[in-house]
Structures are given as structure tokens and as C-alpha cells.
Amino acid sequence: MASGGSGPGSQGGPDGRAAALDRPSPAPYTPGVSPRDASEGAVAAAQVRPKPSLFLLVAMTGLGPFTMQIVIPSMPVMAAALAVPYGTVQLTLTLYLIGVALGQLLYGPLSDRYGRKPLLLAGLGFYLLGSAAAAAAPTAGVLIVARVLQAAGGCAGLVLGRAMVRDAYPREQAASVIGYVSTAMSVAPMVSPLLGSVLTEHFGWRSTMLACLLIGAPLWLAMRWRLPETLAQPAPLPGVAGMLGAYAQLLRLPAFRAYCGVVSLSTGVFFAFASGTPVVVVNGMGHPPTHLAAAMMLLALSWSAGTFTTARLSVRLGVSRLLRLGTGLILAGGVLAVLLLVFAPPNIFLFFLPMMVMAFGNGVAQPSAIAAAVSVRPGLAGTASGLVGALQMGFGALMTVAAGATEDGSGGATVACMVLCAVGTQAFLRGVPKRG
């Protein structure tokens, strides 16, 4: 494996990739104010900037993953209840991810202009409408549209939570805070599949969408009353051309592309697994959805352990070392998945074991990669967060289609998609600056 940052500019050379990550951004020019005074004023503003409640950060960031995963164990039941093929119901997951991806592209730039809090409240309002529509959906088509609306609203907390952390903390500390938030947030994907399977078994699949509504409504009120605005200086609204230009500016940075690639490919591992596993475990192995939901909790625990590791070690080890540790574990899990598939008999625990290793690696790598990506250009933190999230969820949607369309119940197609993603993280790791 080539050492990241060995090319030109990795130590402050022609392209200045690593140096750009560690240098503070120059203060914007203000007539009559010296650059030194402007810099000191920026530091003072950062010191008094309000910090959002950790509880609200966890809740608003975890709402999207909670809503996405609550339907996973219930998809075979939903297909039977709505009299449609499994592939049609699977669109409630795939198009949910696409809705998350597209929504994040808008929230980031708009929040840089209008503030984080107004966009969060608007997004959660759309989420509540989508949840109500999904609970009452008479057909699979209406359910899919309602899920897209849910996604477009629920993703506001995901993208803007990252931006708010970056508003309030410097880069290395932001990685630590994101790690702590992700650790606590892991309760959402831990609980939601089990809750979804229990609700579906006793009250039908529509009760899962009602649960989303009942959780989202008090969260909207809590954010309205208790969440501070963290944006220090609104940026001009760029318009469509300006938004595309900002995205292009970020994508021209080699380090930003590398961080986005690590986030997207490591996320693809999970979504390939999430899409193919119901077919393998429920249809192939004959387990009930509750067994699948209980096994999914193991992944949440592994992810939580990884994010907690990042939270404790990010300042001490730095982003680059944690990325290499995390992506190495993802690759090791992929190798283990192939070996168990070939040499071990079908078993639900052995099928989940490699993904547990990969989930721990994800928990180590992703908070660091996200914090670094939104720090490449601090003045575009919201835009960068939206773009990272869009690429992350867009690739995740692609992996749900790839694994869901090819999985026959043996697990082979799911494992193949996971391994390809694991190898891809190593390719993007080559572009991560060695220093920083």
C-alpha cells in the first residue's frame, strides 16, 4: 500500500494538500481592519460561539439512520402486505438514500446563508409530513414517495449536525465530538431494526411509520426551543451556478476527494450488507425478522466501539492514523467474509462476524474522514458537509441496488459487494495527506 501523502505537495509542496489542511484559513478582508485584527477577532468569535447540546446533536443526527433502518427487517412482510415483489419494496430503502443524498446537496449551501437552525426546523417539518403519509400509504408507490419525503427532511439533522460541530470546534476536536456523537447515535440503528420487527409483528408495518412521527414531533419542539444558532457569519447565497462552483472547488482538492472516497466506500460496505442480508437470513437461512433485527444490534455495538475509539484517540493520534487503522480493519473484515463464505457452513453469527469487524473499522474511519473533509475549507463547512453526505448516500443507494438485485440467498453477491468497497477505501486512502 502506498503511503498517503508521498506525492508532491504532501509536505507543503506544489499543491499544498497537507499544509492547506493544517493552516488556518486567512481572515476575510474588511476595509479599515488589519489582517491581524481580523484574525484575532475571528479567534475571539470562535471562543464565544454557542455550542449545541450533545443530546440534540445525537437526536437530530440519529433520526435519519433510525428511520432508514426501521424498515429493513420488515421489508419481506411489507412486500407481502402490499402484494408487490420484494424488489419494489426495496425501493423504500434505495430511494430513501437517494432522497438523503439530494437533500444534503441543498441543506449545506442554504445553511451557510440562512443559518443552521432554520434549515433544521424546515427539514424536520418535511420529515413529519413524510412520516404521516407513509403511515397512511394505500399502495407501494405512495409509500415510496412518502419515504423519499421522509429522507429529504430527516437528512437535515445529519448534514447540519456535522456543520454545527465544525462551527463550534476546531478540526481535531471536531473529530472527537463527531466520534462521541456517533457513539451515542449508534443507539438509533441498534434499536430501530428490533423496534421495527416487534412493531410489525404485533401491529403491522404501518406502526413503524407512526413511531417515526411520534419521535419526530417532540424533537422538532425541542430544537425550536433549545437549539442555538452556530453560524457565525452568513455567506452570500450563491445561486445554482455558485453552488455548483462551490462543489467544483471542493472536488478539485485532492485531499477532499480522498476523504469523500473513504467515507463513501466504507458506507457502501454497510448498505450492501443491509440490502442483501434480509434475503440471506430470512429467505436463505429461514430465520424470522426478529432474529435479523437482534443480529443487527451487534453491528451497532461494533460501530459504537469504533466511534468511541475515535472520540478518545483523535486528538492524540490525528486523522490520518485513524483513517489507516479504520480502513485496514474494513479490508480485514472483507477478507474474513470471503474465507467464512467459502469454508464455513451457513450460520447467522458467522455471516455477521466479518461485518462486525468492518463496522468497528467504519466507526474508527468515518468520523475522522468527515471532520477532515468539512475542515478542508472551513468557510464552506455546510457545503462540504452536504457534498460529503450526498456522495456517501448516493453510493450507498448504488450498493443497495447492486446487492439486492444479485443476491440469491447464499450471501455470495453481498460479500462480493462488501469486498469491492473495502478495496476501494484503500485506493482512496492513497490520496489522504500523511501529515495532519
PDB file of C-alpha atoms in Angstrom, residues 204-341:
ATOM      1  CA  GLY A 204     -48.389  -4.292  11.306  1.00  0.00           C
ATOM      2  CA  TRP A 205     -45.747  -2.465   9.296  1.00  0.00           C
ATOM      3  CA  ARG A 206     -47.630   0.873   9.334  1.00  0.00           C
ATOM      4  CA  SER A 207     -46.928   1.191  13.046  1.00  0.00           C
ATOM      5  CA  THR A 208     -43.227   1.681  12.212  1.00  0.00           C
ATOM      6  CA  MET A 209     -44.044   4.884  10.334  1.00  0.00           C
ATOM      7  CA  LEU A 210     -46.277   6.071  13.171  1.00  0.00           C
ATOM      8  CA  ALA A 211     -43.337   5.538  15.531  1.00  0.00           C
ATOM      9  CA  CYS A 212     -41.256   7.879  13.345  1.00  0.00           C
ATOM     10  CA  LEU A 213     -44.000  10.503  13.595  1.00  0.00           C
ATOM     11  CA  LEU A 214     -44.228  10.191  17.379  1.00  0.00           C
ATOM     12  CA  ILE A 215     -40.463  10.558  17.743  1.00  0.00           C
ATOM     13  CA  GLY A 216     -40.080  13.430  15.268  1.00  0.00           C
ATOM     14  CA  ALA A 217     -42.757  15.737  16.690  1.00  0.00           C
ATOM     15  CA  PRO A 218     -41.237  16.299  20.164  1.00  0.00           C
ATOM     16  CA  LEU A 219     -37.781  16.561  18.594  1.00  0.00           C
ATOM     17  CA  TRP A 220     -38.999  19.477  16.423  1.00  0.00           C
ATOM     18  CA  LEU A 221     -40.262  21.246  19.546  1.00  0.00           C
ATOM     19  CA  ALA A 222     -37.011  20.636  21.429  1.00  0.00           C
ATOM     20  CA  MET A 223     -34.931  22.051  18.571  1.00  0.00           C
ATOM     21  CA  ARG A 224     -37.250  25.045  18.266  1.00  0.00           C
ATOM     22  CA  TRP A 225     -36.844  25.932  21.940  1.00  0.00           C
ATOM     23  CA  ARG A 226     -33.349  24.750  22.885  1.00  0.00           C
ATOM     24  CA  LEU A 227     -31.039  24.655  19.853  1.00  0.00           C
ATOM     25  CA  PRO A 228     -28.757  27.700  19.383  1.00  0.00           C
ATOM     26  CA  GLU A 229     -27.646  29.058  16.035  1.00  0.00           C
ATOM     27  CA  THR A 230     -23.950  28.296  15.491  1.00  0.00           C
ATOM     28  CA  LEU A 231     -23.286  30.016  12.162  1.00  0.00           C
ATOM     29  CA  ALA A 232     -21.018  32.974  12.946  1.00  0.00           C
ATOM     30  CA  GLN A 233     -21.008  34.758   9.575  1.00  0.00           C
ATOM     31  CA  PRO A 234     -23.679  34.128   6.898  1.00  0.00           C
ATOM     32  CA  ALA A 235     -22.305  33.671   3.395  1.00  0.00           C
ATOM     33  CA  PRO A 236     -23.977  35.145   0.310  1.00  0.00           C
ATOM     34  CA  LEU A 237     -26.458  32.796  -1.354  1.00  0.00           C
ATOM     35  CA  PRO A 238     -24.534  31.591  -4.391  1.00  0.00           C
ATOM     36  CA  GLY A 239     -27.411  30.570  -6.655  1.00  0.00           C
ATOM     37  CA  VAL A 240     -27.320  27.384  -8.741  1.00  0.00           C
ATOM     38  CA  ALA A 241     -24.178  28.374 -10.609  1.00  0.00           C
ATOM     39  CA  GLY A 242     -22.480  29.410  -7.381  1.00  0.00           C
ATOM     40  CA  MET A 243     -23.479  26.177  -5.640  1.00  0.00           C
ATOM     41  CA  LEU A 244     -22.091  24.116  -8.499  1.00  0.00           C
ATOM     42  CA  GLY A 245     -18.957  26.241  -8.442  1.00  0.00           C
ATOM     43  CA  ALA A 246     -18.511  25.651  -4.709  1.00  0.00           C
ATOM     44  CA  TYR A 247     -18.912  21.909  -5.202  1.00  0.00           C
ATOM     45  CA  ALA A 248     -16.425  22.003  -8.076  1.00  0.00           C
ATOM     46  CA  GLN A 249     -13.988  23.991  -5.928  1.00  0.00           C
ATOM     47  CA  LEU A 250     -14.127  21.340  -3.223  1.00  0.00           C
ATOM     48  CA  LEU A 251     -13.855  18.434  -5.645  1.00  0.00           C
ATOM     49  CA  ARG A 252     -10.745  19.957  -7.195  1.00  0.00           C
ATOM     50  CA  LEU A 253      -8.939  19.465  -3.876  1.00  0.00           C
ATOM     51  CA  PRO A 254      -7.181  16.048  -3.848  1.00  0.00           C
ATOM     52  CA  ALA A 255      -7.496  15.711  -0.080  1.00  0.00           C
ATOM     53  CA  PHE A 256     -11.240  16.406  -0.156  1.00  0.00           C
ATOM     54  CA  ARG A 257     -11.740  13.789  -2.869  1.00  0.00           C
ATOM     55  CA  ALA A 258      -9.779  11.272  -0.808  1.00  0.00           C
ATOM     56  CA  TYR A 259     -11.813  11.891   2.330  1.00  0.00           C
ATOM     57  CA  CYS A 260     -15.087  11.676   0.387  1.00  0.00           C
ATOM     58  CA  GLY A 261     -13.974   8.422  -1.202  1.00  0.00           C
ATOM     59  CA  VAL A 262     -13.131   6.850   2.146  1.00  0.00           C
ATOM     60  CA  VAL A 263     -16.489   7.917   3.606  1.00  0.00           C
ATOM     61  CA  SER A 264     -18.497   6.753   0.574  1.00  0.00           C
ATOM     62  CA  LEU A 265     -16.800   3.381   0.069  1.00  0.00           C
ATOM     63  CA  SER A 266     -16.837   2.498   3.757  1.00  0.00           C
ATOM     64  CA  THR A 267     -20.545   3.399   3.852  1.00  0.00           C
ATOM     65  CA  GLY A 268     -21.120   1.238   0.789  1.00  0.00           C
ATOM     66  CA  VAL A 269     -19.945  -1.779   2.803  1.00  0.00           C
ATOM     67  CA  PHE A 270     -22.816  -1.363   5.239  1.00  0.00           C
ATOM     68  CA  PHE A 271     -25.531  -0.669   2.662  1.00  0.00           C
ATOM     69  CA  ALA A 272     -24.544  -3.662   0.559  1.00  0.00           C
ATOM     70  CA  PHE A 273     -24.842  -5.765   3.706  1.00  0.00           C
ATOM     71  CA  ALA A 274     -28.131  -4.151   4.765  1.00  0.00           C
ATOM     72  CA  SER A 275     -29.709  -4.749   1.364  1.00  0.00           C
ATOM     73  CA  GLY A 276     -28.621  -8.357   0.870  1.00  0.00           C
ATOM     74  CA  THR A 277     -28.861  -9.642   4.437  1.00  0.00           C
ATOM     75  CA  PRO A 278     -32.695  -9.880   4.696  1.00  0.00           C
ATOM     76  CA  VAL A 279     -32.637 -12.209   1.672  1.00  0.00           C
ATOM     77  CA  VAL A 280     -29.781 -14.277   3.122  1.00  0.00           C
ATOM     78  CA  VAL A 281     -31.021 -14.523   6.715  1.00  0.00           C
ATOM     79  CA  VAL A 282     -34.832 -14.587   6.289  1.00  0.00           C
ATOM     80  CA  ASN A 283     -35.195 -16.319   2.922  1.00  0.00           C
ATOM     81  CA  GLY A 284     -31.945 -18.281   2.703  1.00  0.00           C
ATOM     82  CA  MET A 285     -31.442 -19.396   6.317  1.00  0.00           C
ATOM     83  CA  GLY A 286     -35.107 -19.315   7.366  1.00  0.00           C
ATOM     84  CA  HIS A 287     -34.748 -17.021  10.394  1.00  0.00           C
ATOM     85  CA  PRO A 288     -37.622 -14.740  11.477  1.00  0.00           C
ATOM     86  CA  PRO A 289     -37.205 -10.934  11.156  1.00  0.00           C
ATOM     87  CA  THR A 290     -36.680 -10.611  14.923  1.00  0.00           C
ATOM     88  CA  HIS A 291     -33.509 -12.730  14.691  1.00  0.00           C
ATOM     89  CA  LEU A 292     -32.249 -10.462  11.936  1.00  0.00           C
ATOM     90  CA  ALA A 293     -33.035  -7.362  13.993  1.00  0.00           C
ATOM     91  CA  ALA A 294     -31.248  -8.783  17.046  1.00  0.00           C
ATOM     92  CA  ALA A 295     -28.179  -9.584  14.959  1.00  0.00           C
ATOM     93  CA  MET A 296     -28.190  -6.029  13.546  1.00  0.00           C
ATOM     94  CA  MET A 297     -27.687  -4.808  17.106  1.00  0.00           C
ATOM     95  CA  LEU A 298     -24.250  -6.443  17.071  1.00  0.00           C
ATOM     96  CA  LEU A 299     -23.258  -4.157  14.208  1.00  0.00           C
ATOM     97  CA  ALA A 300     -24.432  -1.104  16.103  1.00  0.00           C
ATOM     98  CA  LEU A 301     -22.361  -2.152  19.107  1.00  0.00           C
ATOM     99  CA  SER A 302     -19.300  -2.640  16.907  1.00  0.00           C
ATOM    100  CA  TRP A 303     -19.825   0.742  15.250  1.00  0.00           C
ATOM    101  CA  SER A 304     -20.252   2.334  18.674  1.00  0.00           C
ATOM    102  CA  ALA A 305     -16.979   0.814  19.891  1.00  0.00           C
ATOM    103  CA  GLY A 306     -15.209   2.199  16.832  1.00  0.00           C
ATOM    104  CA  THR A 307     -16.600   5.716  17.173  1.00  0.00           C
ATOM    105  CA  PHE A 308     -15.756   5.734  20.875  1.00  0.00           C
ATOM    106  CA  THR A 309     -12.194   4.795  19.956  1.00  0.00           C
ATOM    107  CA  THR A 310     -12.065   7.740  17.579  1.00  0.00           C
ATOM    108  CA  ALA A 311     -13.505  10.086  20.183  1.00  0.00           C
ATOM    109  CA  ARG A 312     -10.829   9.125  22.696  1.00  0.00           C
ATOM    110  CA  LEU A 313      -7.829   8.989  20.355  1.00  0.00           C
ATOM    111  CA  SER A 314      -8.453  11.534  17.583  1.00  0.00           C
ATOM    112  CA  VAL A 315      -6.560  14.410  19.203  1.00  0.00           C
ATOM    113  CA  ARG A 316      -3.682  12.147  20.251  1.00  0.00           C
ATOM    114  CA  LEU A 317      -3.256  10.152  17.014  1.00  0.00           C
ATOM    115  CA  GLY A 318      -4.606  12.528  14.391  1.00  0.00           C
ATOM    116  CA  VAL A 319      -6.909  11.969  11.448  1.00  0.00           C
ATOM    117  CA  SER A 320      -4.523  10.169   9.088  1.00  0.00           C
ATOM    118  CA  ARG A 321      -3.507   7.411  11.512  1.00  0.00           C
ATOM    119  CA  LEU A 322      -7.103   6.722  12.474  1.00  0.00           C
ATOM    120  CA  LEU A 323      -8.094   6.535   8.813  1.00  0.00           C
ATOM    121  CA  ARG A 324      -5.434   3.960   8.135  1.00  0.00           C
ATOM    122  CA  LEU A 325      -6.448   1.929  11.175  1.00  0.00           C
ATOM    123  CA  GLY A 326     -10.133   2.037  10.294  1.00  0.00           C
ATOM    124  CA  THR A 327      -9.784   1.220   6.609  1.00  0.00           C
ATOM    125  CA  GLY A 328      -7.334  -1.588   7.444  1.00  0.00           C
ATOM    126  CA  LEU A 329      -9.969  -3.179   9.668  1.00  0.00           C
ATOM    127  CA  ILE A 330     -12.567  -2.815   6.911  1.00  0.00           C
ATOM    128  CA  LEU A 331     -10.295  -4.675   4.500  1.00  0.00           C
ATOM    129  CA  ALA A 332      -9.546  -7.364   7.107  1.00  0.00           C
ATOM    130  CA  GLY A 333     -13.284  -7.886   7.637  1.00  0.00           C
ATOM    131  CA  GLY A 334     -13.779  -8.300   3.903  1.00  0.00           C
ATOM    132  CA  VAL A 335     -11.090 -10.985   3.729  1.00  0.00           C
ATOM    133  CA  LEU A 336     -12.687 -12.780   6.690  1.00  0.00           C
ATOM    134  CA  ALA A 337     -16.100 -12.644   4.986  1.00  0.00           C
ATOM    135  CA  VAL A 338     -14.722 -14.418   1.908  1.00  0.00           C
ATOM    136  CA  LEU A 339     -12.996 -17.110   3.982  1.00  0.00           C
ATOM    137  CA  LEU A 340     -16.109 -17.858   6.053  1.00  0.00           C
ATOM    138  CA  LEU A 341     -18.337 -17.913   2.981  1.00  0.00           C
TER     139      LEU A 341
END
